[in-house]
Short mmCIF file of C-alpha atoms in Angstrom, two decimals:
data_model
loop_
_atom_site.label_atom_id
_atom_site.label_comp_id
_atom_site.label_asym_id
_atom_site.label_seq_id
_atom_site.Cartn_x
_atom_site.Cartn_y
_atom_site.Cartn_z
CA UNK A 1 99.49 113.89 117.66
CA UNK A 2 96.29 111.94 119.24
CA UNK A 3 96.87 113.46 122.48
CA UNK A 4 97.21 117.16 120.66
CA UNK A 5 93.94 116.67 118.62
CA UNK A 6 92.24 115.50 121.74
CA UNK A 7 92.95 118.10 123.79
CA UNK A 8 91.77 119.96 120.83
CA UNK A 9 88.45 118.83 120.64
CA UNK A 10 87.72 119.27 123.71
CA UNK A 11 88.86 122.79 123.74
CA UNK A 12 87.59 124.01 120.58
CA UNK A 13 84.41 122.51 120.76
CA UNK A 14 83.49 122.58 124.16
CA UNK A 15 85.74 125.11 125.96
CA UNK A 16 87.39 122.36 128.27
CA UNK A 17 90.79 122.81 129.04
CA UNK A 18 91.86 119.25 129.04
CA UNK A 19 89.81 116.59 130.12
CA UNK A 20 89.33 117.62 134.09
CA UNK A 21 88.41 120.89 132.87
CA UNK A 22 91.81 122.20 134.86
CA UNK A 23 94.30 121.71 132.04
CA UNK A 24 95.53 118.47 132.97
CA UNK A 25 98.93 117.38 131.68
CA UNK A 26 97.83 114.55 129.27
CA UNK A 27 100.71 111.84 129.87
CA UNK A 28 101.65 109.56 127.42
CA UNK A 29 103.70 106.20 127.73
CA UNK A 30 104.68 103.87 125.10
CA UNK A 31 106.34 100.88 124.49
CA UNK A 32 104.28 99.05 127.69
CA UNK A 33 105.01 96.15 128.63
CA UNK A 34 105.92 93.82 125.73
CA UNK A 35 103.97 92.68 122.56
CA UNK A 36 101.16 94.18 124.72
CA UNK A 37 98.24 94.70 122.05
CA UNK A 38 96.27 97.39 124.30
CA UNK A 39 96.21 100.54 125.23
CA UNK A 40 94.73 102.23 128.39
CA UNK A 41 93.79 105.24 130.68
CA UNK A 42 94.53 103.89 134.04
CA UNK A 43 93.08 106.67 135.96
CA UNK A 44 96.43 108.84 135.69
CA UNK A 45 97.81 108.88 132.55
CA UNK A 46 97.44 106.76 129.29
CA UNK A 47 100.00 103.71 128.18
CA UNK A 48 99.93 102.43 124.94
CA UNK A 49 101.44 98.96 123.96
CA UNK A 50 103.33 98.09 120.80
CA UNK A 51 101.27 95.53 119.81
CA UNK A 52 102.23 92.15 118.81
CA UNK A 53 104.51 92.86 116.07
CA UNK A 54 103.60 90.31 113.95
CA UNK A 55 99.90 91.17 112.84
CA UNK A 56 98.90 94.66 115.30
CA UNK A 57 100.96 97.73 115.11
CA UNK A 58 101.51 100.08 118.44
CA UNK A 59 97.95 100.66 119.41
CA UNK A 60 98.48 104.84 118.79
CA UNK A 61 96.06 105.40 115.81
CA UNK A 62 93.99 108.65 116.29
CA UNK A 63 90.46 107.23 117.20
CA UNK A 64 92.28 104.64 120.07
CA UNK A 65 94.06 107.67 121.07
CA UNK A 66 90.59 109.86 121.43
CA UNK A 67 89.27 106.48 122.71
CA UNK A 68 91.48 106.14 126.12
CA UNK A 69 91.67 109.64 126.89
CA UNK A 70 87.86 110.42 126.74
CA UNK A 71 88.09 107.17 129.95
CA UNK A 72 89.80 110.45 131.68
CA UNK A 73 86.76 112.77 130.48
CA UNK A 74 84.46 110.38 131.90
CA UNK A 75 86.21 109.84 134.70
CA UNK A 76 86.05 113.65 135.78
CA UNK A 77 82.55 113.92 134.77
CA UNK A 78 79.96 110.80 134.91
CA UNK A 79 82.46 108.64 136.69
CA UNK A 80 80.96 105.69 135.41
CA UNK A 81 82.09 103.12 137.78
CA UNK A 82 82.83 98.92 137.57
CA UNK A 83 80.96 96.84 135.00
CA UNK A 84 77.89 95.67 133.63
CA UNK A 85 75.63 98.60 131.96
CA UNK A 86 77.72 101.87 133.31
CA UNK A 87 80.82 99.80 131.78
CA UNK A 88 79.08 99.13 128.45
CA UNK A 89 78.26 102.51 128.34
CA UNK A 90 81.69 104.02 129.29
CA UNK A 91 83.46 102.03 126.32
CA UNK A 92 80.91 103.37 123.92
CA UNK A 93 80.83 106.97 124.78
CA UNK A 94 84.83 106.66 124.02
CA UNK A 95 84.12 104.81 120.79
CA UNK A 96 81.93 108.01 119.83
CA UNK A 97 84.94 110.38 120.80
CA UNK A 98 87.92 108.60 119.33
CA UNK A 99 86.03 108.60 116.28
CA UNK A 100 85.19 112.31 116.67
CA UNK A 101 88.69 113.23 117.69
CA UNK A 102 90.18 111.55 114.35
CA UNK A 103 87.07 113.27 112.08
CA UNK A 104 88.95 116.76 113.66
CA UNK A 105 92.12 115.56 113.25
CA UNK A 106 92.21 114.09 109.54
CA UNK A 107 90.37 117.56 108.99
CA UNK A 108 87.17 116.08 107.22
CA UNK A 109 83.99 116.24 107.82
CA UNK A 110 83.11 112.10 107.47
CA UNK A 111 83.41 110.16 109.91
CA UNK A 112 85.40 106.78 109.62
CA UNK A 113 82.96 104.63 112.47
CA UNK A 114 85.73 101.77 112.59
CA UNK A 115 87.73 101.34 115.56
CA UNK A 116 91.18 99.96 115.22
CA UNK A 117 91.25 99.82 111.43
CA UNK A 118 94.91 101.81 111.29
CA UNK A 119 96.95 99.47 113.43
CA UNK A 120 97.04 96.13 111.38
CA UNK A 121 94.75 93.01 112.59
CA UNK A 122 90.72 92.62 112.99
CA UNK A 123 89.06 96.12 113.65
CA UNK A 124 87.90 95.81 117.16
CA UNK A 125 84.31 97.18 116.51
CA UNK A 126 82.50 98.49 113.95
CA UNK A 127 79.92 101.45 114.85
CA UNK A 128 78.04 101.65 111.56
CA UNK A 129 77.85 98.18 111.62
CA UNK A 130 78.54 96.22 114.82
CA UNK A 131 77.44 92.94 113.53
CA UNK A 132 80.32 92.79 111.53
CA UNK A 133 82.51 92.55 114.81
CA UNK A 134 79.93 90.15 115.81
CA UNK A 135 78.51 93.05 118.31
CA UNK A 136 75.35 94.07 119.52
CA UNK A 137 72.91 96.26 117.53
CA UNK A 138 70.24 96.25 119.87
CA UNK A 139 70.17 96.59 123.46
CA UNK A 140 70.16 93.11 124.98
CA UNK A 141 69.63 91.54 121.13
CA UNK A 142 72.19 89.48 119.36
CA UNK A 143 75.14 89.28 120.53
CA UNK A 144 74.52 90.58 123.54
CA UNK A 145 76.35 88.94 126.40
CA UNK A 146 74.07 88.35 129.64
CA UNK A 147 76.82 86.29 130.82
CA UNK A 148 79.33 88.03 132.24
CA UNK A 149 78.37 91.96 130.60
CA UNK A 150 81.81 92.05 128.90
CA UNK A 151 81.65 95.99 128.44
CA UNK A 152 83.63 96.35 124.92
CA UNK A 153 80.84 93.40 123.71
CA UNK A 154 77.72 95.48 125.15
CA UNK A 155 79.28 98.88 124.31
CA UNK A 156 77.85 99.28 120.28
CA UNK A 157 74.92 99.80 120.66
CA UNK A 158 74.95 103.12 122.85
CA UNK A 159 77.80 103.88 119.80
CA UNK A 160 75.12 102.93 117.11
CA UNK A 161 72.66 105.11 118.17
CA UNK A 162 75.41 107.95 118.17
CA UNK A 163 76.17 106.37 114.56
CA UNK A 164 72.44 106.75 113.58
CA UNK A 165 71.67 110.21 115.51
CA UNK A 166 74.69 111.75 113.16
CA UNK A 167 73.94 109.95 109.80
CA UNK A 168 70.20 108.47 109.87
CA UNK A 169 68.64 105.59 109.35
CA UNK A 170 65.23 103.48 108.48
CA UNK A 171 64.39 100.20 108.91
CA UNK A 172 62.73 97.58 111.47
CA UNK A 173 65.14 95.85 113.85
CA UNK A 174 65.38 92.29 115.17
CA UNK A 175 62.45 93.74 118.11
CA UNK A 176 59.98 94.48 114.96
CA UNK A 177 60.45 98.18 115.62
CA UNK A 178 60.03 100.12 112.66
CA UNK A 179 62.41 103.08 112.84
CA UNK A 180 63.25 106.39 110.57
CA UNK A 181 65.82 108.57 111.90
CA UNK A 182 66.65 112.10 110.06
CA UNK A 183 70.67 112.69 110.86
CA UNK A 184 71.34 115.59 112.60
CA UNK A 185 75.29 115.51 111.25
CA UNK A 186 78.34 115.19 113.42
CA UNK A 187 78.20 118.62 114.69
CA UNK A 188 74.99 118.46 116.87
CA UNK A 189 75.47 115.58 117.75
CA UNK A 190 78.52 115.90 119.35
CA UNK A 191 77.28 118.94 121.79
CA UNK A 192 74.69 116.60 122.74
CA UNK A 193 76.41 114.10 123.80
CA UNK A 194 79.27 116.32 125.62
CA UNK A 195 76.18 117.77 127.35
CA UNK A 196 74.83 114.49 128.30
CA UNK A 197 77.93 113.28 130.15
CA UNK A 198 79.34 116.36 131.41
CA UNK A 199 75.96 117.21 133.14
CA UNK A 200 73.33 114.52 133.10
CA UNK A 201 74.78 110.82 133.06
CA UNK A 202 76.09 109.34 136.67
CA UNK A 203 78.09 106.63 138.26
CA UNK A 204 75.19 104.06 138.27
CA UNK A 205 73.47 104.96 135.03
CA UNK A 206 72.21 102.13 132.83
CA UNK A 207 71.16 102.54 128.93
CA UNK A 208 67.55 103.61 130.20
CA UNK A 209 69.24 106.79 131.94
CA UNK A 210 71.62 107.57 129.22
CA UNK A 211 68.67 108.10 126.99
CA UNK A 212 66.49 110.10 129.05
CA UNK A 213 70.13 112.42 129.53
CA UNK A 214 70.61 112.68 125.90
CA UNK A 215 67.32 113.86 125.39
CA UNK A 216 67.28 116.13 127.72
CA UNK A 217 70.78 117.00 126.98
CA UNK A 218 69.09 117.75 122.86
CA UNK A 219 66.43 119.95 124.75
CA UNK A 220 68.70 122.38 126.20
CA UNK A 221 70.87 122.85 123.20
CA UNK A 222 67.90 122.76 120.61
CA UNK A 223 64.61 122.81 122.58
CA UNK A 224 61.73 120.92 123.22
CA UNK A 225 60.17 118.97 119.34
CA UNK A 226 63.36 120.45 117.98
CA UNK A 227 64.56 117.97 115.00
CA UNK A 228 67.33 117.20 117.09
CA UNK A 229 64.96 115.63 119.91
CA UNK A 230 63.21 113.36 117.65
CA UNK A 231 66.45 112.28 116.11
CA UNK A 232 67.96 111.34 119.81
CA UNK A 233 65.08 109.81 120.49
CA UNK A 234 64.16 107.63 117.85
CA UNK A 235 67.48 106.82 117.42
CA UNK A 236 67.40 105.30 120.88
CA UNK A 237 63.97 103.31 120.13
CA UNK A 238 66.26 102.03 116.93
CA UNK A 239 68.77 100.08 119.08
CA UNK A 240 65.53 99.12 121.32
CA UNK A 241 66.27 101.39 124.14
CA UNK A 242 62.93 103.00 125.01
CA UNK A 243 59.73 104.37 122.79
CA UNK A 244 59.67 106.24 119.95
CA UNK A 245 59.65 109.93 119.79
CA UNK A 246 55.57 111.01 119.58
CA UNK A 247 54.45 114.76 119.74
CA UNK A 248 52.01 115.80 121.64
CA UNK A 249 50.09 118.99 121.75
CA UNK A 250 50.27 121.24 124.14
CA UNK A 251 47.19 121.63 126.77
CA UNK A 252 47.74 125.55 127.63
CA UNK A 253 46.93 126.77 131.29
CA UNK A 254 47.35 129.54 132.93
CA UNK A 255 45.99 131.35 136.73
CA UNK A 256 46.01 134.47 137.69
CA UNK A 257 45.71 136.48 140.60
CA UNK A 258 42.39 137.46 141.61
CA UNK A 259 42.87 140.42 143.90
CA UNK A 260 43.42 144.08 141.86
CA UNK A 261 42.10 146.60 144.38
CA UNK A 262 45.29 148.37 144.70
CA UNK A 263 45.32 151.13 142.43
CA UNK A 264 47.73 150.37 140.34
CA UNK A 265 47.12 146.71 140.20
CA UNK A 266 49.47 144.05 140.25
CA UNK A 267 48.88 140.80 138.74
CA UNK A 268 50.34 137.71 138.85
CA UNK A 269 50.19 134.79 136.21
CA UNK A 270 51.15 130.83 136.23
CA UNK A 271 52.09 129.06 133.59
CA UNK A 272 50.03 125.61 134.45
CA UNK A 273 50.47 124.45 130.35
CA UNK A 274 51.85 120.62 130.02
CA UNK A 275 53.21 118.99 127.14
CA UNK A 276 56.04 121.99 126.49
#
């Protein structure tokens, strides 16, 4: 049913057929290996284990399912590639599609931001609130691991923003940035970040990229100042990734053509005006 909703969303909502865009078979193994409490998209197909059957249940809940399958998404589209940032980011763009794919398939409109909350256990991360997975909030703050860039550890706070670009948010974080974020709903927020992986985001890029593609991805959708700009990118300056959205006016400009002895005249103009 995880695999059907999937393939759902992406239809529905973007006009994808399946994840590569080709209609893809989405395969689905279970029962891998033994008391296996993981799941995976190994570049093929997915494989789900049955957990440990003793405190995890199979690892098939709807957001998990969304989760691995979105790994195929991104591998037909940004292709993120090995560790470190790109990793980080790869886990939490599928953290912000499982829990997508299970808002479409429960049929609500609210959003349950846990991950792993259906199958028994610890929930694995906690969007709204990564903190209380002991996650990362803010790019390279707490929790962060500089060690060794474990990519589920430095994955929440790309999900976060998502989180707080869908629902809002004001407050100052542990960087003394003061933020206040007007949600955009589920909706919007979800074009813009199909838009921003599907078009924009690339092998290499690092949390620095990924917000200058989401905004741009919010500027094709919903145009330059739109509300759904400023929510991107203060949203972004929330979990300390970059500044804060500030407007500026626009300085117009324009040349034109200085020759009209043909009768009729033709004239030509250039738009030389900055700022949008």
């Amino acid at each position: 049913y995880g695999a059907e909703k999937t393939y759902d969303f992406y239809d529905s909502l973007f006009n994808r057929n399946s994840i590569d865009n080709l209609g893809l078979t989405l395969l689905s193994y279970v029962h891998v290996q033994v008391g296996l409490v993981n799941a995976f998209w190994d570049g093929t197909e997915m494989n789900y284990g049955d957990g440990d059957g003793v405190t995890y249940t199979p690892l098939t809940s709807m957001e998990i399912t969304g989760h691995e399958i979105t790994h195929g998404f991104t591998q037909y589209t940004a292709a993120f590639t090995g560790g470190n940032e790109p990793g980080a980011l790869n886990e939490g763009f599928s953290d912000c599609f499982g829990v997508s794919v299970r808002r479409m398939g429960e049929q609500s409109n609210n959003v349950d931001w846990l991950i792993g909350d259906q199958i028994g256990g610890a929930v694995f991360r906690d969007i709204q609130t990564p903190a209380n997975t002991t996650n990362p909030v803010c790019y390279q703050g707490a929790n962060w691991d500089f060690n060794t860039q474990e990519v589920h550890q430095n994955s929440t706070p790309f999900s976060h923003c998502y989180y707080l670009i869908v629902e809002g948010g004001a407050g100052t974080n542990e960087f003394s940035e003061t933020y206040n974020i007007t949600g955009i709903g589920i909706y919007e927020a979800e074009q813009i970040w199909y838009r921003m992986q599907a078009f924009y985001n690339t092998p290499n890029t690092q949390y620095a990229d990924a917000r200058v593609s989401a905004i741009q991805a919010a500027t094709d959708l919903y145009g330059g100042c739109s509300p759904e700009v400023i929510a991107v990118t203060n949203a972004f300056y929330a979990v300390n990734v970059g500044a804060a959205y500030f407007p500026t006016a626009p300085v117009a400009g324009f040349n034109a053509g200085t020759s009209y002895c043909s009768v009729p005249a033709s004239v030509s103009f250039t738009n030389t005006t900055t700022n949008g």
